[in-house]
Amino acid sequence: MGPGFDLYTAGTSWLHRLDPRTKMTFVGASFVLLLLTGQIILVLAYLVVVHAVLRRAGIPWRRIGWLWARMWPLTLLILILWPLSNPGGEPVLVQWWWIRITLPGIGQGLLAGLRVNGLAFAVYVLLLTTDQSGLVQGLVGIGLPFEWGLALAIGLRYLPLLLGMYGTITDAQRARGWTPEEEGLVRRARAYGPTLVALVIGALRLTDGLTLALAARGFRPGQPRTTRRPLQLRWADRVCLAGIGVLTLALVAAEWIYL
Amino acid sequence: MAECAIELEKCSYTYDGQVRALRNVSCTIEAGSWVALVGQNGSGKSTLAKLCNGLLRPQEGRVRINGADIRDRPVGSVAREVGYLFQNPDHQIFAPTVREEIAFGLRNLGFPGEEREQRLRSTLEAFDLTAYADRPPAVLGFGLRRQVTVASLFACGSPILILDEATQGLDWQRSQGLLDRLQERQDVGHTILFITHDMRLVAERANRVMVLHQGELLAEGPVRKILSRPHLLARASVSPPPVTHLSQLLRPWGMKGDSLTVEDFYLEYVALLAEREGV
Amino acid sequence: MAPFVVLDDVHVSYPSPGPGLEAPRILRGVSLSVAEGECLALLGPTGAGKSTLCLCLNGLIPHLVDGTFRGGVHIAGHSTREWTPGELSQTVGLVFQDAESQFVSMTVEDEVAFGLESLGLPPDEIEGRLAEALEVMEVGGLRSRSPLELSGGQKQRVALAAVMAMRPRVLVLDEPTTNLDPVGKAALLRAVSRLRVAWGTTIVWVTQDVDWVPHLADRVAVLWEGQIALEGGLREVFDQGALLRRMGLRVPQVRELAARFGSTGLGGYAWLGVDEAAEALRGRLGG
């Protein structure tokens, strides 16, 4: 079993070294921009810039390609469904029975598809270059209680474990003569019930053990704690934050004037 | 030549196209034998075992069960011939009662109502579980949970049994109880493939040993022959039981170096002593 | 030596698992003491209450686990009842059987630092203790690896490092070798020996691996049906082979062999290790 849902790609680049709070600000600003703008060209430009940034930070193309591959099904779905469900505007390209596809519909679909990827990559910039402890500290740094950060971290840590457990449980049932291949959809769906029961029991056992293990290591909710590597806004962080601020303001203003 | 229960022919398996777990492994397991599968963690033991019931399909090579290739058969149908016990009992316990838990496999394998009930009853009895029949298995202690999973496996009566670390976490007495049950199965001609780190158990119960190391079958043969080869075992990071080790230390003084049990060692030593002292 | 860990008539029952089912009485009057710096091996059949005893030792019972608790547990003269959570984790460290499911971090160093951060230690001190613990457990080279990618033996050593970094005076090991192969076992026990040398830690070691017990333990206690049924030196306890077997346990195999020789009057041996046995037997063959 690999590291699973941990997107973090180890490195020591400038982007890795930035304070997680700076990167979180970047994610926030990106969301504002991407959701506000109606310009395909702007979203495209955003994606190009983000890719350049990731490459500068030493994230291999393979990793980036893998992320695109994960996003591709959703993107395709949007590209197909958006024009179908938004048949307004001119010119009409296809008109057949109830299907009506227009050029603005396709444009809007394209915008939505790119926008989803833009949003995803904004988050990827954070997740690809911030390790778990940085992420938790960042969340605490922007005002979340530590327990929330820890819960998120443990969640990420446990997802692959639970997925593995799910696989083993279904294997164990198949090894006892369960043949989902030969059953209908309904019966098969019903047979997954027991699998989930076993999974929940397993998860409860894990949680029980974890509660004890955390307590044995001195963890108590709400208790003050220190951190090995305290967060620090460095010079580079200040420059980035200023840059993000100015750019966001400028683009929001431009968008506002343009409208 | 006895019939062949499990036959692997040049099997290789790679996880996710990256981690090579088994490399070109060929072996045959005769019907009615008790084979111990030993090796370090990560040497490919579980992978090999899972090839034998179709949970994993080799990327190269063939797997035959009772002479027939299982390539095109779903795992659930192979289960008729091959029963498989998972390492962690919690991965296979899910029914609301012990009774239901044991009935799960019987129902899947299509035993008719009458026979199912009868098998269920006799299994509960044989495993001392009648008192727990209507309890939820998940709240029982570890020893009993393991007992329930073994009972579920035995109820189905598959003639080939694969057990992955079945005695792990059990005390000596419970282990012996489980092993005695297996012995009974072997006595009626069933085949047993047993994964374990417990070399005392291997020496006392198995007929043959397969030693895996980094995905390759390092050696296969009768227990006595394999356990008396310290260098081979060391290569696979396996250590023989203390009495075997002891008899090897006494090789220069005339011991054969292949004692498997306390009794084995004792008899050989006493004979040697008598010879020396001329008694 | 003055007893350092003292259990005095400890009783524990858990809440009933369901309506109509009786509350399981796990410990029924356990009295036991361990001297400072000593290593006590705790044997007992499955379900005897060994894990519950471990939770009593580090104060999670009665502080965190539901159930009723009677009697007293004293470590260095202090009752666990009066402990604060911080004292609890700094006095007694507990390593569980399944290290993997208790990791919370994505890297080995963060995992080991977690407890130290919970204690509120300054970063410098965290760094120092982290480095020391990783070194003694010989996992320094794994610092930035994910604990999930490690071998079973390495995982247990990381778990041990995480506990030892908190400098507990007592270490409780709850069947730490059960999931390990012989290589992992040997490496873990070597690590435990090293930490005894480095920190003089008092150890309570729950195990089923009797053949390994003589490698580390000074004394043995046997928990049976919620009570200490046997306690004493290794030779003394393993002398009771028949009694142990009735309790579902076995003795080290060479000790079994010694008993076999004794049964026919061929010698009154009490070997615990293979080398010891080899020397005696070699002598008789005229070597």
PDB file of N, CA and C in Angstrom, chain A residues 102-182:
ATOM      1  N   THR A 102     -25.459  25.171 -28.453  1.00  0.00           N
ATOM      2  CA  THR A 102     -25.105  26.474 -29.000  1.00  0.00           C
ATOM      3  C   THR A 102     -23.645  26.771 -28.729  1.00  0.00           C
ATOM      4  N   LEU A 103     -23.098  27.710 -29.474  1.00  0.00           N
ATOM      5  CA  LEU A 103     -21.694  28.081 -29.281  1.00  0.00           C
ATOM      6  C   LEU A 103     -21.458  28.655 -27.880  1.00  0.00           C
ATOM      7  N   PRO A 104     -22.318  29.585 -27.398  1.00  0.00           N
ATOM      8  CA  PRO A 104     -22.101  30.073 -26.020  1.00  0.00           C
ATOM      9  C   PRO A 104     -22.193  28.954 -25.001  1.00  0.00           C
ATOM     10  N   GLY A 105     -23.029  27.959 -25.234  1.00  0.00           N
ATOM     11  CA  GLY A 105     -23.141  26.810 -24.320  1.00  0.00           C
ATOM     12  C   GLY A 105     -21.813  26.081 -24.223  1.00  0.00           C
ATOM     13  N   ILE A 106     -21.207  25.843 -25.409  1.00  0.00           N
ATOM     14  CA  ILE A 106     -19.904  25.170 -25.426  1.00  0.00           C
ATOM     15  C   ILE A 106     -18.865  26.016 -24.725  1.00  0.00           C
ATOM     16  N   GLY A 107     -18.917  27.331 -24.985  1.00  0.00           N
ATOM     17  CA  GLY A 107     -17.973  28.247 -24.334  1.00  0.00           C
ATOM     18  C   GLY A 107     -18.099  28.176 -22.836  1.00  0.00           C
ATOM     19  N   GLN A 108     -19.341  28.200 -22.359  1.00  0.00           N
ATOM     20  CA  GLN A 108     -19.564  28.151 -20.910  1.00  0.00           C
ATOM     21  C   GLN A 108     -19.070  26.826 -20.327  1.00  0.00           C
ATOM     22  N   GLY A 109     -19.314  25.746 -21.062  1.00  0.00           N
ATOM     23  CA  GLY A 109     -18.854  24.430 -20.611  1.00  0.00           C
ATOM     24  C   GLY A 109     -17.346  24.397 -20.488  1.00  0.00           C
ATOM     25  N   LEU A 110     -16.703  24.965 -21.511  1.00  0.00           N
ATOM     26  CA  LEU A 110     -15.250  25.029 -21.509  1.00  0.00           C
ATOM     27  C   LEU A 110     -14.750  25.816 -20.305  1.00  0.00           C
ATOM     28  N   LEU A 111     -15.422  26.932 -20.035  1.00  0.00           N
ATOM     29  CA  LEU A 111     -15.041  27.776 -18.902  1.00  0.00           C
ATOM     30  C   LEU A 111     -15.191  26.984 -17.596  1.00  0.00           C
ATOM     31  N   ALA A 112     -16.332  26.324 -17.458  1.00  0.00           N
ATOM     32  CA  ALA A 112     -16.592  25.581 -16.216  1.00  0.00           C
ATOM     33  C   ALA A 112     -15.576  24.457 -16.042  1.00  0.00           C
ATOM     34  N   GLY A 113     -15.282  23.753 -17.145  1.00  0.00           N
ATOM     35  CA  GLY A 113     -14.327  22.647 -17.079  1.00  0.00           C
ATOM     36  C   GLY A 113     -12.948  23.121 -16.676  1.00  0.00           C
ATOM     37  N   LEU A 114     -12.517  24.245 -17.283  1.00  0.00           N
ATOM     38  CA  LEU A 114     -11.199  24.783 -16.953  1.00  0.00           C
ATOM     39  C   LEU A 114     -11.182  25.308 -15.524  1.00  0.00           C
ATOM     40  N   ARG A 115     -12.299  25.917 -15.140  1.00  0.00           N
ATOM     41  CA  ARG A 115     -12.375  26.511 -13.815  1.00  0.00           C
ATOM     42  C   ARG A 115     -12.211  25.429 -12.724  1.00  0.00           C
ATOM     43  N   VAL A 116     -12.902  24.295 -12.933  1.00  0.00           N
ATOM     44  CA  VAL A 116     -12.786  23.198 -11.961  1.00  0.00           C
ATOM     45  C   VAL A 116     -11.323  22.768 -11.810  1.00  0.00           C
ATOM     46  N   ASN A 117     -10.642  22.671 -12.956  1.00  0.00           N
ATOM     47  CA  ASN A 117      -9.233  22.287 -12.884  1.00  0.00           C
ATOM     48  C   ASN A 117      -8.396  23.372 -12.222  1.00  0.00           C
ATOM     49  N   GLY A 118      -8.744  24.615 -12.495  1.00  0.00           N
ATOM     50  CA  GLY A 118      -8.034  25.726 -11.847  1.00  0.00           C
ATOM     51  C   GLY A 118      -8.174  25.638 -10.340  1.00  0.00           C
ATOM     52  N   LEU A 119      -9.404  25.435  -9.883  1.00  0.00           N
ATOM     53  CA  LEU A 119      -9.649  25.335  -8.435  1.00  0.00           C
ATOM     54  C   LEU A 119      -8.864  24.176  -7.846  1.00  0.00           C
ATOM     55  N   ALA A 120      -8.915  23.040  -8.550  1.00  0.00           N
ATOM     56  CA  ALA A 120      -8.212  21.856  -8.052  1.00  0.00           C
ATOM     57  C   ALA A 120      -6.720  22.148  -7.957  1.00  0.00           C
ATOM     58  N   PHE A 121      -6.156  22.757  -9.002  1.00  0.00           N
ATOM     59  CA  PHE A 121      -4.711  22.988  -8.981  1.00  0.00           C
ATOM     60  C   PHE A 121      -4.295  24.018  -7.940  1.00  0.00           C
ATOM     61  N   ALA A 122      -5.204  24.963  -7.631  1.00  0.00           N
ATOM     62  CA  ALA A 122      -4.904  25.903  -6.548  1.00  0.00           C
ATOM     63  C   ALA A 122      -4.664  25.116  -5.262  1.00  0.00           C
ATOM     64  N   VAL A 123      -5.557  24.137  -5.009  1.00  0.00           N
ATOM     65  CA  VAL A 123      -5.417  23.324  -3.800  1.00  0.00           C
ATOM     66  C   VAL A 123      -4.177  22.428  -3.905  1.00  0.00           C
ATOM     67  N   TYR A 124      -3.931  21.896  -5.131  1.00  0.00           N
ATOM     68  CA  TYR A 124      -2.762  21.026  -5.313  1.00  0.00           C
ATOM     69  C   TYR A 124      -1.467  21.771  -4.967  1.00  0.00           C
ATOM     70  N   VAL A 125      -1.389  23.065  -5.323  1.00  0.00           N
ATOM     71  CA  VAL A 125      -0.176  23.817  -5.017  1.00  0.00           C
ATOM     72  C   VAL A 125       0.118  23.709  -3.524  1.00  0.00           C
ATOM     73  N   LEU A 126      -0.945  23.809  -2.723  1.00  0.00           N
ATOM     74  CA  LEU A 126      -0.768  23.689  -1.275  1.00  0.00           C
ATOM     75  C   LEU A 126      -0.390  22.260  -0.878  1.00  0.00           C
ATOM     76  N   LEU A 127      -1.182  21.298  -1.360  1.00  0.00           N
ATOM     77  CA  LEU A 127      -1.011  19.914  -0.899  1.00  0.00           C
ATOM     78  C   LEU A 127       0.267  19.262  -1.419  1.00  0.00           C
ATOM     79  N   LEU A 128       0.684  19.652  -2.631  1.00  0.00           N
ATOM     80  CA  LEU A 128       1.876  19.019  -3.206  1.00  0.00           C
ATOM     81  C   LEU A 128       3.139  19.454  -2.491  1.00  0.00           C
ATOM     82  N   THR A 129       3.118  20.637  -1.880  1.00  0.00           N
ATOM     83  CA  THR A 129       4.372  21.188  -1.354  1.00  0.00           C
ATOM     84  C   THR A 129       4.338  21.424   0.155  1.00  0.00           C
ATOM     85  N   THR A 130       3.277  20.969   0.817  1.00  0.00           N
ATOM     86  CA  THR A 130       3.206  21.177   2.264  1.00  0.00           C
ATOM     87  C   THR A 130       3.045  19.824   2.931  1.00  0.00           C
ATOM     88  N   ASP A 131       3.940  19.472   3.845  1.00  0.00           N
ATOM     89  CA  ASP A 131       3.782  18.170   4.497  1.00  0.00           C
ATOM     90  C   ASP A 131       2.680  18.255   5.553  1.00  0.00           C
ATOM     91  N   GLN A 132       2.345  17.083   6.070  1.00  0.00           N
ATOM     92  CA  GLN A 132       1.195  16.995   6.962  1.00  0.00           C
ATOM     93  C   GLN A 132       1.332  17.922   8.163  1.00  0.00           C
ATOM     94  N   SER A 133       2.507  17.955   8.762  1.00  0.00           N
ATOM     95  CA  SER A 133       2.621  18.757   9.981  1.00  0.00           C
ATOM     96  C   SER A 133       2.510  20.239   9.632  1.00  0.00           C
ATOM     97  N   GLY A 134       3.048  20.625   8.440  1.00  0.00           N
ATOM     98  CA  GLY A 134       2.909  22.005   7.989  1.00  0.00           C
ATOM     99  C   GLY A 134       1.449  22.360   7.779  1.00  0.00           C
ATOM    100  N   LEU A 135       0.728  21.412   7.204  1.00  0.00           N
ATOM    101  CA  LEU A 135      -0.687  21.626   6.904  1.00  0.00           C
ATOM    102  C   LEU A 135      -1.480  21.857   8.193  1.00  0.00           C
ATOM    103  N   VAL A 136      -1.215  20.988   9.172  1.00  0.00           N
ATOM    104  CA  VAL A 136      -1.922  21.121  10.454  1.00  0.00           C
ATOM    105  C   VAL A 136      -1.575  22.457  11.099  1.00  0.00           C
ATOM    106  N   GLN A 137      -0.270  22.777  11.098  1.00  0.00           N
ATOM    107  CA  GLN A 137       0.141  24.041  11.712  1.00  0.00           C
ATOM    108  C   GLN A 137      -0.453  25.229  10.982  1.00  0.00           C
ATOM    109  N   GLY A 138      -0.515  25.124   9.652  1.00  0.00           N
ATOM    110  CA  GLY A 138      -1.103  26.206   8.866  1.00  0.00           C
ATOM    111  C   GLY A 138      -2.550  26.433   9.263  1.00  0.00           C
ATOM    112  N   LEU A 139      -3.283  25.323   9.386  1.00  0.00           N
ATOM    113  CA  LEU A 139      -4.699  25.428   9.764  1.00  0.00           C
ATOM    114  C   LEU A 139      -4.836  26.040  11.153  1.00  0.00           C
ATOM    115  N   VAL A 140      -3.948  25.597  12.055  1.00  0.00           N
ATOM    116  CA  VAL A 140      -3.982  26.189  13.397  1.00  0.00           C
ATOM    117  C   VAL A 140      -3.609  27.666  13.303  1.00  0.00           C
ATOM    118  N   GLY A 141      -2.632  27.952  12.413  1.00  0.00           N
ATOM    119  CA  GLY A 141      -2.166  29.321  12.240  1.00  0.00           C
ATOM    120  C   GLY A 141      -3.257  30.262  11.761  1.00  0.00           C
ATOM    121  N   ILE A 142      -4.179  29.766  10.944  1.00  0.00           N
ATOM    122  CA  ILE A 142      -5.247  30.655  10.477  1.00  0.00           C
ATOM    123  C   ILE A 142      -6.459  30.574  11.402  1.00  0.00           C
ATOM    124  N   GLY A 143      -6.266  29.981  12.580  1.00  0.00           N
ATOM    125  CA  GLY A 143      -7.292  30.109  13.614  1.00  0.00           C
ATOM    126  C   GLY A 143      -8.098  28.862  13.928  1.00  0.00           C
ATOM    127  N   LEU A 144      -7.817  27.753  13.239  1.00  0.00           N
ATOM    128  CA  LEU A 144      -8.558  26.521  13.551  1.00  0.00           C
ATOM    129  C   LEU A 144      -7.995  25.882  14.825  1.00  0.00           C
ATOM    130  N   PRO A 145      -8.843  25.229  15.646  1.00  0.00           N
ATOM    131  CA  PRO A 145      -8.298  24.523  16.809  1.00  0.00           C
ATOM    132  C   PRO A 145      -7.409  23.370  16.357  1.00  0.00           C
ATOM    133  N   PHE A 146      -6.387  23.019  17.152  1.00  0.00           N
ATOM    134  CA  PHE A 146      -5.442  21.970  16.782  1.00  0.00           C
ATOM    135  C   PHE A 146      -6.150  20.640  16.521  1.00  0.00           C
ATOM    136  N   GLU A 147      -7.178  20.385  17.312  1.00  0.00           N
ATOM    137  CA  GLU A 147      -7.888  19.100  17.183  1.00  0.00           C
ATOM    138  C   GLU A 147      -8.457  18.929  15.772  1.00  0.00           C
ATOM    139  N   TRP A 148      -8.919  20.046  15.170  1.00  0.00           N
ATOM    140  CA  TRP A 148      -9.459  19.959  13.813  1.00  0.00           C
ATOM    141  C   TRP A 148      -8.362  19.594  12.838  1.00  0.00           C
ATOM    142  N   GLY A 149      -7.236  20.277  13.025  1.00  0.00           N
ATOM    143  CA  GLY A 149      -6.092  19.997  12.163  1.00  0.00           C
ATOM    144  C   GLY A 149      -5.672  18.538  12.304  1.00  0.00           C
ATOM    145  N   LEU A 150      -5.615  18.067  13.551  1.00  0.00           N
ATOM    146  CA  LEU A 150      -5.194  16.688  13.817  1.00  0.00           C
ATOM    147  C   LEU A 150      -6.199  15.707  13.210  1.00  0.00           C
ATOM    148  N   ALA A 151      -7.491  16.044  13.373  1.00  0.00           N
ATOM    149  CA  ALA A 151      -8.526  15.163  12.824  1.00  0.00           C
ATOM    150  C   ALA A 151      -8.349  15.027  11.312  1.00  0.00           C
ATOM    151  N   LEU A 152      -8.097  16.153  10.661  1.00  0.00           N
ATOM    152  CA  LEU A 152      -7.895  16.126   9.206  1.00  0.00           C
ATOM    153  C   LEU A 152      -6.679  15.269   8.857  1.00  0.00           C
ATOM    154  N   ALA A 153      -5.610  15.514   9.609  1.00  0.00           N
ATOM    155  CA  ALA A 153      -4.373  14.779   9.334  1.00  0.00           C
ATOM    156  C   ALA A 153      -4.584  13.279   9.522  1.00  0.00           C
ATOM    157  N   ILE A 154      -5.257  12.918  10.623  1.00  0.00           N
ATOM    158  CA  ILE A 154      -5.484  11.501  10.892  1.00  0.00           C
ATOM    159  C   ILE A 154      -6.406  10.909   9.842  1.00  0.00           C
ATOM    160  N   GLY A 155      -7.384  11.702   9.435  1.00  0.00           N
ATOM    161  CA  GLY A 155      -8.297  11.252   8.374  1.00  0.00           C
ATOM    162  C   GLY A 155      -7.517  10.882   7.121  1.00  0.00           C
ATOM    163  N   LEU A 156      -6.636  11.793   6.713  1.00  0.00           N
ATOM    164  CA  LEU A 156      -5.827  11.548   5.507  1.00  0.00           C
ATOM    165  C   LEU A 156      -4.969  10.307   5.703  1.00  0.00           C
ATOM    166  N   ARG A 157      -4.453  10.161   6.924  1.00  0.00           N
ATOM    167  CA  ARG A 157      -3.569   9.059   7.248  1.00  0.00           C
ATOM    168  C   ARG A 157      -4.330   7.730   7.237  1.00  0.00           C
ATOM    169  N   TYR A 158      -5.607   7.780   7.654  1.00  0.00           N
ATOM    170  CA  TYR A 158      -6.355   6.537   7.819  1.00  0.00           C
ATOM    171  C   TYR A 158      -7.113   6.089   6.576  1.00  0.00           C
ATOM    172  N   LEU A 159      -7.369   7.038   5.653  1.00  0.00           N
ATOM    173  CA  LEU A 159      -8.121   6.644   4.458  1.00  0.00           C
ATOM    174  C   LEU A 159      -7.513   5.447   3.734  1.00  0.00           C
ATOM    175  N   PRO A 160      -6.203   5.506   3.433  1.00  0.00           N
ATOM    176  CA  PRO A 160      -5.631   4.338   2.747  1.00  0.00           C
ATOM    177  C   PRO A 160      -5.742   3.068   3.582  1.00  0.00           C
ATOM    178  N   LEU A 161      -5.609   3.215   4.905  1.00  0.00           N
ATOM    179  CA  LEU A 161      -5.695   2.056   5.789  1.00  0.00           C
ATOM    180  C   LEU A 161      -7.093   1.436   5.699  1.00  0.00           C
ATOM    181  N   LEU A 162      -8.108   2.300   5.705  1.00  0.00           N
ATOM    182  CA  LEU A 162      -9.481   1.803   5.630  1.00  0.00           C
ATOM    183  C   LEU A 162      -9.764   1.194   4.263  1.00  0.00           C
ATOM    184  N   LEU A 163      -9.210   1.834   3.222  1.00  0.00           N
ATOM    185  CA  LEU A 163      -9.409   1.284   1.875  1.00  0.00           C
ATOM    186  C   LEU A 163      -8.800  -0.109   1.786  1.00  0.00           C
ATOM    187  N   GLY A 164      -7.600  -0.245   2.357  1.00  0.00           N
ATOM    188  CA  GLY A 164      -6.931  -1.540   2.377  1.00  0.00           C
ATOM    189  C   GLY A 164      -7.766  -2.556   3.124  1.00  0.00           C
ATOM    190  N   MET A 165      -8.330  -2.108   4.244  1.00  0.00           N
ATOM    191  CA  MET A 165      -9.144  -2.998   5.062  1.00  0.00           C
ATOM    192  C   MET A 165     -10.378  -3.430   4.275  1.00  0.00           C
ATOM    193  N   TYR A 166     -10.968  -2.484   3.553  1.00  0.00           N
ATOM    194  CA  TYR A 166     -12.141  -2.800   2.734  1.00  0.00           C
ATOM    195  C   TYR A 166     -11.792  -3.890   1.723  1.00  0.00           C
ATOM    196  N   GLY A 167     -10.635  -3.725   1.093  1.00  0.00           N
ATOM    197  CA  GLY A 167     -10.188  -4.725   0.113  1.00  0.00           C
ATOM    198  C   GLY A 167     -10.041  -6.101   0.748  1.00  0.00           C
ATOM    199  N   THR A 168      -9.429  -6.135   1.922  1.00  0.00           N
ATOM    200  CA  THR A 168      -9.200  -7.423   2.592  1.00  0.00           C
ATOM    201  C   THR A 168     -10.524  -8.070   2.980  1.00  0.00           C
ATOM    202  N   ILE A 169     -11.468  -7.234   3.460  1.00  0.00           N
ATOM    203  CA  ILE A 169     -12.752  -7.785   3.886  1.00  0.00           C
ATOM    204  C   ILE A 169     -13.495  -8.405   2.700  1.00  0.00           C
ATOM    205  N   THR A 170     -13.525  -7.697   1.579  1.00  0.00           N
ATOM    206  CA  THR A 170     -14.205  -8.286   0.410  1.00  0.00           C
ATOM    207  C   THR A 170     -13.487  -9.548  -0.047  1.00  0.00           C
ATOM    208  N   ASP A 171     -12.154  -9.518   0.011  1.00  0.00           N
ATOM    209  CA  ASP A 171     -11.393 -10.725  -0.328  1.00  0.00           C
ATOM    210  C   ASP A 171     -11.807 -11.880   0.574  1.00  0.00           C
ATOM    211  N   ALA A 172     -11.903 -11.575   1.884  1.00  0.00           N
ATOM    212  CA  ALA A 172     -12.238 -12.629   2.843  1.00  0.00           C
ATOM    213  C   ALA A 172     -13.615 -13.203   2.532  1.00  0.00           C
ATOM    214  N   GLN A 173     -14.541 -12.360   2.087  1.00  0.00           N
ATOM    215  CA  GLN A 173     -15.877 -12.864   1.790  1.00  0.00           C
ATOM    216  C   GLN A 173     -15.900 -13.681   0.501  1.00  0.00           C
ATOM    217  N   ARG A 174     -15.128 -13.212  -0.463  1.00  0.00           N
ATOM    218  CA  ARG A 174     -15.065 -13.993  -1.700  1.00  0.00           C
ATOM    219  C   ARG A 174     -14.421 -15.340  -1.439  1.00  0.00           C
ATOM    220  N   ALA A 175     -13.431 -15.329  -0.528  1.00  0.00           N
ATOM    221  CA  ALA A 175     -12.771 -16.591  -0.190  1.00  0.00           C
ATOM    222  C   ALA A 175     -13.727 -17.548   0.511  1.00  0.00           C
ATOM    223  N   ARG A 176     -14.851 -17.030   0.990  1.00  0.00           N
ATOM    224  CA  ARG A 176     -15.835 -17.900   1.611  1.00  0.00           C
ATOM    225  C   ARG A 176     -17.016 -18.141   0.678  1.00  0.00           C
ATOM    226  N   GLY A 177     -16.743 -18.076  -0.592  1.00  0.00           N
ATOM    227  CA  GLY A 177     -17.732 -18.524  -1.556  1.00  0.00           C
ATOM    228  C   GLY A 177     -18.669 -17.458  -2.079  1.00  0.00           C
ATOM    229  N   TRP A 178     -18.452 -16.213  -1.716  1.00  0.00           N
ATOM    230  CA  TRP A 178     -19.319 -15.160  -2.219  1.00  0.00           C
ATOM    231  C   TRP A 178     -18.891 -14.821  -3.643  1.00  0.00           C
ATOM    232  N   THR A 179     -19.826 -14.891  -4.573  1.00  0.00           N
ATOM    233  CA  THR A 179     -19.468 -14.650  -5.971  1.00  0.00           C
ATOM    234  C   THR A 179     -20.256 -13.476  -6.533  1.00  0.00           C
ATOM    235  N   PRO A 180     -19.788 -12.248  -6.285  1.00  0.00           N
ATOM    236  CA  PRO A 180     -20.503 -11.080  -6.800  1.00  0.00           C
ATOM    237  C   PRO A 180     -20.592 -11.111  -8.324  1.00  0.00           C
ATOM    238  N   GLU A 181     -19.624 -11.817  -8.966  1.00  0.00           N
ATOM    239  CA  GLU A 181     -19.613 -11.859 -10.432  1.00  0.00           C
ATOM    240  C   GLU A 181     -20.861 -12.522 -10.985  1.00  0.00           C
ATOM    241  N   GLU A 182     -21.435 -13.441 -10.182  1.00  0.00           N
ATOM    242  CA  GLU A 182     -22.553 -14.224 -10.710  1.00  0.00           C
ATOM    243  C   GLU A 182     -23.898 -13.690 -10.254  1.00  0.00           C
TER     244      GLU A 182
END
